[in-house]
C-alpha positions as protocol buffer text, in pm:
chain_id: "A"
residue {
  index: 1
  type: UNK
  ca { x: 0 y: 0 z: 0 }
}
residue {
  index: 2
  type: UNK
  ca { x: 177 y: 328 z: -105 }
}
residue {
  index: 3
  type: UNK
  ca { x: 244 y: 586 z: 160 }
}
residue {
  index: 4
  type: UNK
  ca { x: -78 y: 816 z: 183 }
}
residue {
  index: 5
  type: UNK
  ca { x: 143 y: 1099 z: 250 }
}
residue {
  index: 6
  type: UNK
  ca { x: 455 y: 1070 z: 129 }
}
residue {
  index: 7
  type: UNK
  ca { x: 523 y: 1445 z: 182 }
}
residue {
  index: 8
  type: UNK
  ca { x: 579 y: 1370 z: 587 }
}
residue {
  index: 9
  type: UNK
  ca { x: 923 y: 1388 z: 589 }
}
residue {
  index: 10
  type: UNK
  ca { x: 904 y: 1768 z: 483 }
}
residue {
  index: 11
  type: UNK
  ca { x: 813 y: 1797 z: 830 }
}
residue {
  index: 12
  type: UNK
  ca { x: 1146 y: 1883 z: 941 }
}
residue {
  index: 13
  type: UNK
  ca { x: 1159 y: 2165 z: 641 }
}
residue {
  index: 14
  type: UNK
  ca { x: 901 y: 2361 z: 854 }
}
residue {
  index: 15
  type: UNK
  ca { x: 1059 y: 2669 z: 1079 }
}
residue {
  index: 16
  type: UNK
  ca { x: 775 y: 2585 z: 1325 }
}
residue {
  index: 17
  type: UNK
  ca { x: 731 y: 2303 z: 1594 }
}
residue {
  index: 18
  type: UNK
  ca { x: 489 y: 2070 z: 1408 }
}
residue {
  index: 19
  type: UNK
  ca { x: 315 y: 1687 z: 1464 }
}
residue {
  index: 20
  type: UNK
  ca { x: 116 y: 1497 z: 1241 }
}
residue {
  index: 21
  type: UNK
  ca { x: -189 y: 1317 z: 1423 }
}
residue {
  index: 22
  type: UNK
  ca { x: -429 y: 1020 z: 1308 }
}
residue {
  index: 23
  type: UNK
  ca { x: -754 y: 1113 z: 1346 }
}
residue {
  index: 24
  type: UNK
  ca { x: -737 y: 933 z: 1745 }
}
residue {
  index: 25
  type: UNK
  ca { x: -487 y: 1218 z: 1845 }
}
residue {
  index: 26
  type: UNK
  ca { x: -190 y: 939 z: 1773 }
}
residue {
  index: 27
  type: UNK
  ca { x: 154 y: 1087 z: 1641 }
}
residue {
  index: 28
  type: UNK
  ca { x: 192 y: 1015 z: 1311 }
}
residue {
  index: 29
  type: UNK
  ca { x: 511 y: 1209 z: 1262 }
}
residue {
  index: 30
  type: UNK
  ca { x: 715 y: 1493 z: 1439 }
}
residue {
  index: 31
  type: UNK
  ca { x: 974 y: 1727 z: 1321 }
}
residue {
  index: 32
  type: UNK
  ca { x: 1312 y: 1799 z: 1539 }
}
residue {
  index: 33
  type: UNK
  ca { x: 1139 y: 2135 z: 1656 }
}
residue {
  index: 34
  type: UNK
  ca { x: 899 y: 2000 z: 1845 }
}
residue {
  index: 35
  type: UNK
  ca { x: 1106 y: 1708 z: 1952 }
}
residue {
  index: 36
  type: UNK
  ca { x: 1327 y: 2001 z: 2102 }
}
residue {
  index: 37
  type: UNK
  ca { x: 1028 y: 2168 z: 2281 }
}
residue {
  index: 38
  type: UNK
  ca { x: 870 y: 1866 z: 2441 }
}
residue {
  index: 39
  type: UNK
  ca { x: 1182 y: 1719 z: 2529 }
}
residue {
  index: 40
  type: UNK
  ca { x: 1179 y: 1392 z: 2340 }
}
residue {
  index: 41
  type: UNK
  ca { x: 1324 y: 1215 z: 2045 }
}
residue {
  index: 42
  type: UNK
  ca { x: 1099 y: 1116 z: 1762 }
}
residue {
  index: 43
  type: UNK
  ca { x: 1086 y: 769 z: 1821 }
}
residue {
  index: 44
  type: UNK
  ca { x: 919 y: 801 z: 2168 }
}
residue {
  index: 45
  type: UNK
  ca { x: 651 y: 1066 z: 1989 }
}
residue {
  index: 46
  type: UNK
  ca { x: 553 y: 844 z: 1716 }
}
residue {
  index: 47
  type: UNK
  ca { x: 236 y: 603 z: 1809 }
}
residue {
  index: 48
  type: UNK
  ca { x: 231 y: 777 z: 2110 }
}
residue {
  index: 49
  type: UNK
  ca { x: -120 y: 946 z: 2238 }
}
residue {
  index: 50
  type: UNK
  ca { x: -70 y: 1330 z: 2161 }
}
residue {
  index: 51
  type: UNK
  ca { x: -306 y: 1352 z: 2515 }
}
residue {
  index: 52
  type: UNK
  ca { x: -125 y: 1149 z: 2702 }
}
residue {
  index: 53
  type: UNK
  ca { x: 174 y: 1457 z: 2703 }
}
residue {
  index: 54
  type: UNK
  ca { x: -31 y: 1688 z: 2905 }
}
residue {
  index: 55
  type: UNK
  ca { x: -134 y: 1718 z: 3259 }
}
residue {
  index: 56
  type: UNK
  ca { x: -344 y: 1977 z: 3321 }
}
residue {
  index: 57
  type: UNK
  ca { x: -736 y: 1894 z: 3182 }
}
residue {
  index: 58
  type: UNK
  ca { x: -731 y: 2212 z: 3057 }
}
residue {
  index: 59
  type: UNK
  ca { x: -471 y: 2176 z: 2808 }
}
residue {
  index: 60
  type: UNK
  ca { x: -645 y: 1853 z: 2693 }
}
residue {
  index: 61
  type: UNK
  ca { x: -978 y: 2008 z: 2659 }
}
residue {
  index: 62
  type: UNK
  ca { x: -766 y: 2260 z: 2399 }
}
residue {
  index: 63
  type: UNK
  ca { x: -645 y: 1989 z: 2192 }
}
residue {
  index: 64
  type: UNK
  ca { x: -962 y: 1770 z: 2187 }
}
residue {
  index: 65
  type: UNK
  ca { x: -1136 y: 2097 z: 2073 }
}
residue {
  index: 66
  type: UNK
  ca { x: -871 y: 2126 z: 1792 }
}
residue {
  index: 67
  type: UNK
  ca { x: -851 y: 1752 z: 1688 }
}
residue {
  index: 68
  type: UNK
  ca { x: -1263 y: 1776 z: 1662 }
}
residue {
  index: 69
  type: UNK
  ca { x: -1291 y: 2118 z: 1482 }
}
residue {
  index: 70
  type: UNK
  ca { x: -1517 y: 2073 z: 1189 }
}
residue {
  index: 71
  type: UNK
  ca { x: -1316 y: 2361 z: 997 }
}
residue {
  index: 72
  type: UNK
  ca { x: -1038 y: 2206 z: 1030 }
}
residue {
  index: 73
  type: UNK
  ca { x: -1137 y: 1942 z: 765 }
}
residue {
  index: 74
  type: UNK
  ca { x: -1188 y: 2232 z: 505 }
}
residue {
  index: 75
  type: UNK
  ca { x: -1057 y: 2496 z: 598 }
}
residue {
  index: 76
  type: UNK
  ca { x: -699 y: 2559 z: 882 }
}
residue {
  index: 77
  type: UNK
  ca { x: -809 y: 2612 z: 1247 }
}
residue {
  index: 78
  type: UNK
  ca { x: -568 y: 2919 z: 1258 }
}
residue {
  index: 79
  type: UNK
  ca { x: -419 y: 3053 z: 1631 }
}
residue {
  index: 80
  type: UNK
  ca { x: -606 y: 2890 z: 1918 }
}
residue {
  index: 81
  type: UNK
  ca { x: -376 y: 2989 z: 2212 }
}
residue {
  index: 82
  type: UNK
  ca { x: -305 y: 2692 z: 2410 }
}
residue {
  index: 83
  type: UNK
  ca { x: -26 y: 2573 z: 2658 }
}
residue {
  index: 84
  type: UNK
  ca { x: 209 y: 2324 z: 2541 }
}
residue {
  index: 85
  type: UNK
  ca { x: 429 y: 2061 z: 2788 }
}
residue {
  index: 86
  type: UNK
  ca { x: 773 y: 2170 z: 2696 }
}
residue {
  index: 87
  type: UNK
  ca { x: 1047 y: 1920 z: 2837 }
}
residue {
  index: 88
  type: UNK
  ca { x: 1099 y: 2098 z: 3147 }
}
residue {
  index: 89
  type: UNK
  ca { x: 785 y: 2078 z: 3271 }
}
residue {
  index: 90
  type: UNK
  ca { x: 691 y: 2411 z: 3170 }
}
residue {
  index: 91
  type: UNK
  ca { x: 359 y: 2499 z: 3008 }
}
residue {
  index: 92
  type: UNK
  ca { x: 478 y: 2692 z: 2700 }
}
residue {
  index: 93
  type: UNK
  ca { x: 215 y: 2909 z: 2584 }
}
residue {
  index: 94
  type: UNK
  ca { x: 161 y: 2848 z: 2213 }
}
residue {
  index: 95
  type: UNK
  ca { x: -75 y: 2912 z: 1872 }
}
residue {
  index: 96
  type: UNK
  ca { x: -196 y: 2670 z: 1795 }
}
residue {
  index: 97
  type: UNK
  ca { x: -319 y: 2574 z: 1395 }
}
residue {
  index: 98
  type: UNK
  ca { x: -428 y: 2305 z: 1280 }
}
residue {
  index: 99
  type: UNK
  ca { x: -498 y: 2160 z: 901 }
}
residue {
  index: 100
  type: UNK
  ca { x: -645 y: 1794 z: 782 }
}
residue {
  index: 101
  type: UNK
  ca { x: -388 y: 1637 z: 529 }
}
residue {
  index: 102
  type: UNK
  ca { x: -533 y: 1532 z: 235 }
}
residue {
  index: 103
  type: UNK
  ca { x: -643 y: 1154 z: 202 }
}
residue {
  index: 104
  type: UNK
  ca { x: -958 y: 977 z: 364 }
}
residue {
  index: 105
  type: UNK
  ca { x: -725 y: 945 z: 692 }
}
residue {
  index: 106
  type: UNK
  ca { x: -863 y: 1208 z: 883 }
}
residue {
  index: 107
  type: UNK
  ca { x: -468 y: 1314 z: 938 }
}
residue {
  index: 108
  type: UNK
  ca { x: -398 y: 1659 z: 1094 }
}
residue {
  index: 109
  type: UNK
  ca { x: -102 y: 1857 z: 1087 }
}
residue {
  index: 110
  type: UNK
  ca { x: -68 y: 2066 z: 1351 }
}
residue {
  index: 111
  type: UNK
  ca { x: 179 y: 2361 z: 1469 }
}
residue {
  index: 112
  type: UNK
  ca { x: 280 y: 2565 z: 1712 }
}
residue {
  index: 113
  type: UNK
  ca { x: 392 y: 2899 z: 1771 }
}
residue {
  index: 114
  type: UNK
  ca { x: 587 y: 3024 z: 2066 }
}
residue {
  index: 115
  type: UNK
  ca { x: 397 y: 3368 z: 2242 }
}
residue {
  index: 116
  type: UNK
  ca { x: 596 y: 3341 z: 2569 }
}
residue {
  index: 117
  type: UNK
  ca { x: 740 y: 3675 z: 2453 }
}
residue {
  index: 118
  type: UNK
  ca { x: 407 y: 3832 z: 2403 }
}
residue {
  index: 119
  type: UNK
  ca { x: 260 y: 3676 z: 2710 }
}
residue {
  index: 120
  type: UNK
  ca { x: 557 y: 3847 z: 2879 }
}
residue {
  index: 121
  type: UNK
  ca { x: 503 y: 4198 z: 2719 }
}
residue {
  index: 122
  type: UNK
  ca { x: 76 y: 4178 z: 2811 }
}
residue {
  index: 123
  type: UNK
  ca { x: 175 y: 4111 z: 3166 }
}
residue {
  index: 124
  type: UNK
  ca { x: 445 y: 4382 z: 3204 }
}
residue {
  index: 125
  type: UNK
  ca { x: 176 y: 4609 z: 3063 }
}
residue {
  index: 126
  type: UNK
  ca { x: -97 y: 4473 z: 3301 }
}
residue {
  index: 127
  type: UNK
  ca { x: 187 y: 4556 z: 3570 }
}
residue {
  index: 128
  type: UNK
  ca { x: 227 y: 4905 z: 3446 }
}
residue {
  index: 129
  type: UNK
  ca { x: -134 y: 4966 z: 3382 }
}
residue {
  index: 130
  type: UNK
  ca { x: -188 y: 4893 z: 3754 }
}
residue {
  index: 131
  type: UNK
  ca { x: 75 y: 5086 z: 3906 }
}
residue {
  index: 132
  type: UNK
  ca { x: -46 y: 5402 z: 3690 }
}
residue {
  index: 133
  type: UNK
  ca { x: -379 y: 5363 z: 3799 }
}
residue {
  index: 134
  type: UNK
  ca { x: -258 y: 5308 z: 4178 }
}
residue {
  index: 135
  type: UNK
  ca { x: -20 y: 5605 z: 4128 }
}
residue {
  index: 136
  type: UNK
  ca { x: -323 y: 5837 z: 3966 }
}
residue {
  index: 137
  type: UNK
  ca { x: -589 y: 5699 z: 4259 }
}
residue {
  index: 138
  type: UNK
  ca { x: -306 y: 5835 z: 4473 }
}
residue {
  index: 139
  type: UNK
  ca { x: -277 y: 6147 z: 4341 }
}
residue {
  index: 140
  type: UNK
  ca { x: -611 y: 6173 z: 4307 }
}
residue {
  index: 141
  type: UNK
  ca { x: -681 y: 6141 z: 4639 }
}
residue {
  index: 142
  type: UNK
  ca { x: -426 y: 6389 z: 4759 }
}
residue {
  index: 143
  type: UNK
  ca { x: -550 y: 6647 z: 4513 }
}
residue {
  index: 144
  type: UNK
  ca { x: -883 y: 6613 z: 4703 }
}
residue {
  index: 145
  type: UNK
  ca { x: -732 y: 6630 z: 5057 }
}
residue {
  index: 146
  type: UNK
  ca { x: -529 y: 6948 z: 4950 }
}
residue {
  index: 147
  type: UNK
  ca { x: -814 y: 7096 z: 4785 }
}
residue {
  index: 148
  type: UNK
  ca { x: -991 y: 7056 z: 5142 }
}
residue {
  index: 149
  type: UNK
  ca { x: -738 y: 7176 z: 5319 }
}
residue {
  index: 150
  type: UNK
  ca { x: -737 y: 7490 z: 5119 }
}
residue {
  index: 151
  type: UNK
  ca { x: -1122 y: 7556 z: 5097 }
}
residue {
  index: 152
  type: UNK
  ca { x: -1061 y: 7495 z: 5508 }
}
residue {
  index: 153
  type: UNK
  ca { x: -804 y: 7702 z: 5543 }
}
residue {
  index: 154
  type: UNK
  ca { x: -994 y: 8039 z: 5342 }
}
């Protein structure tokens, strides 16, 4: 039986971290990115259950979502944020797309992006946003309390 998708090992051609999963989450294939991410070789990724890598529910719940997205059978599920295991037991916050390969196999290819960068950058403004605001509650209040003090004082 010929290979249905004898374009697989371009995998390791892509710039992104990228598996390709049977249609029961199993990994069909992975390229060396992702193999670097999650912190294992290729041979322990491939036949293994995609699910069986996370730990928190939550995470699943993401990928389940993804691996049972009608679009994605048509038309790329593009950027889902999601967390992905990395190998040191971080949860690496990722994009997540996903696209069915083509064949009656129900195969998806599916990549990640790295946002721990960005995640970073919306914190650190969160952070700043919130000391503003304490610093302009503070002023505020001390602009009322002089403003008292001078209507007192006349």
């Amino acid at each position: 039986m010929p290979d249905p998708h004898p374009q697989l090992p371009c995998l390791d051609l892509l710039h992104l971290p990228a598996v390709v999963l049977d249609a029961a989450g199993r990994v069909k294939a992975a390229n060396a990115r992702i193999e670097r991410v999650l912190g294992l070789p290729a041979g322990l990724l491939t036949g293994r259950d995609f699910h069986a890598l996370y730990r928190d529910p939550a995470d699943r719940a993401t990928l389940d979502f993804v691996l049972a997205h009608p679009s994605a059978a048509d038309e790329p599920l593009r950027e889902d944020e999601h967390y992905l295991p990395s190998g040191g037991g971080v949860r690496l916050p990722v994009l997540i797309s996903a696209s069915r390969l083509p064949g009656d196999l129900g195969d998806l290819l599916v990549t990640f992006v790295d946002i721990t960068r960005v995640k970073e950058a919306e914190n650190s403004l969160r952070e700043h946003f919130a000391y503003v605001s304490q610093l302009s509650d503070t002023a505020l209040e001390q602009a009322i309390a002089l403003k008292h003090q001078n209507t007192a004082a006349q």
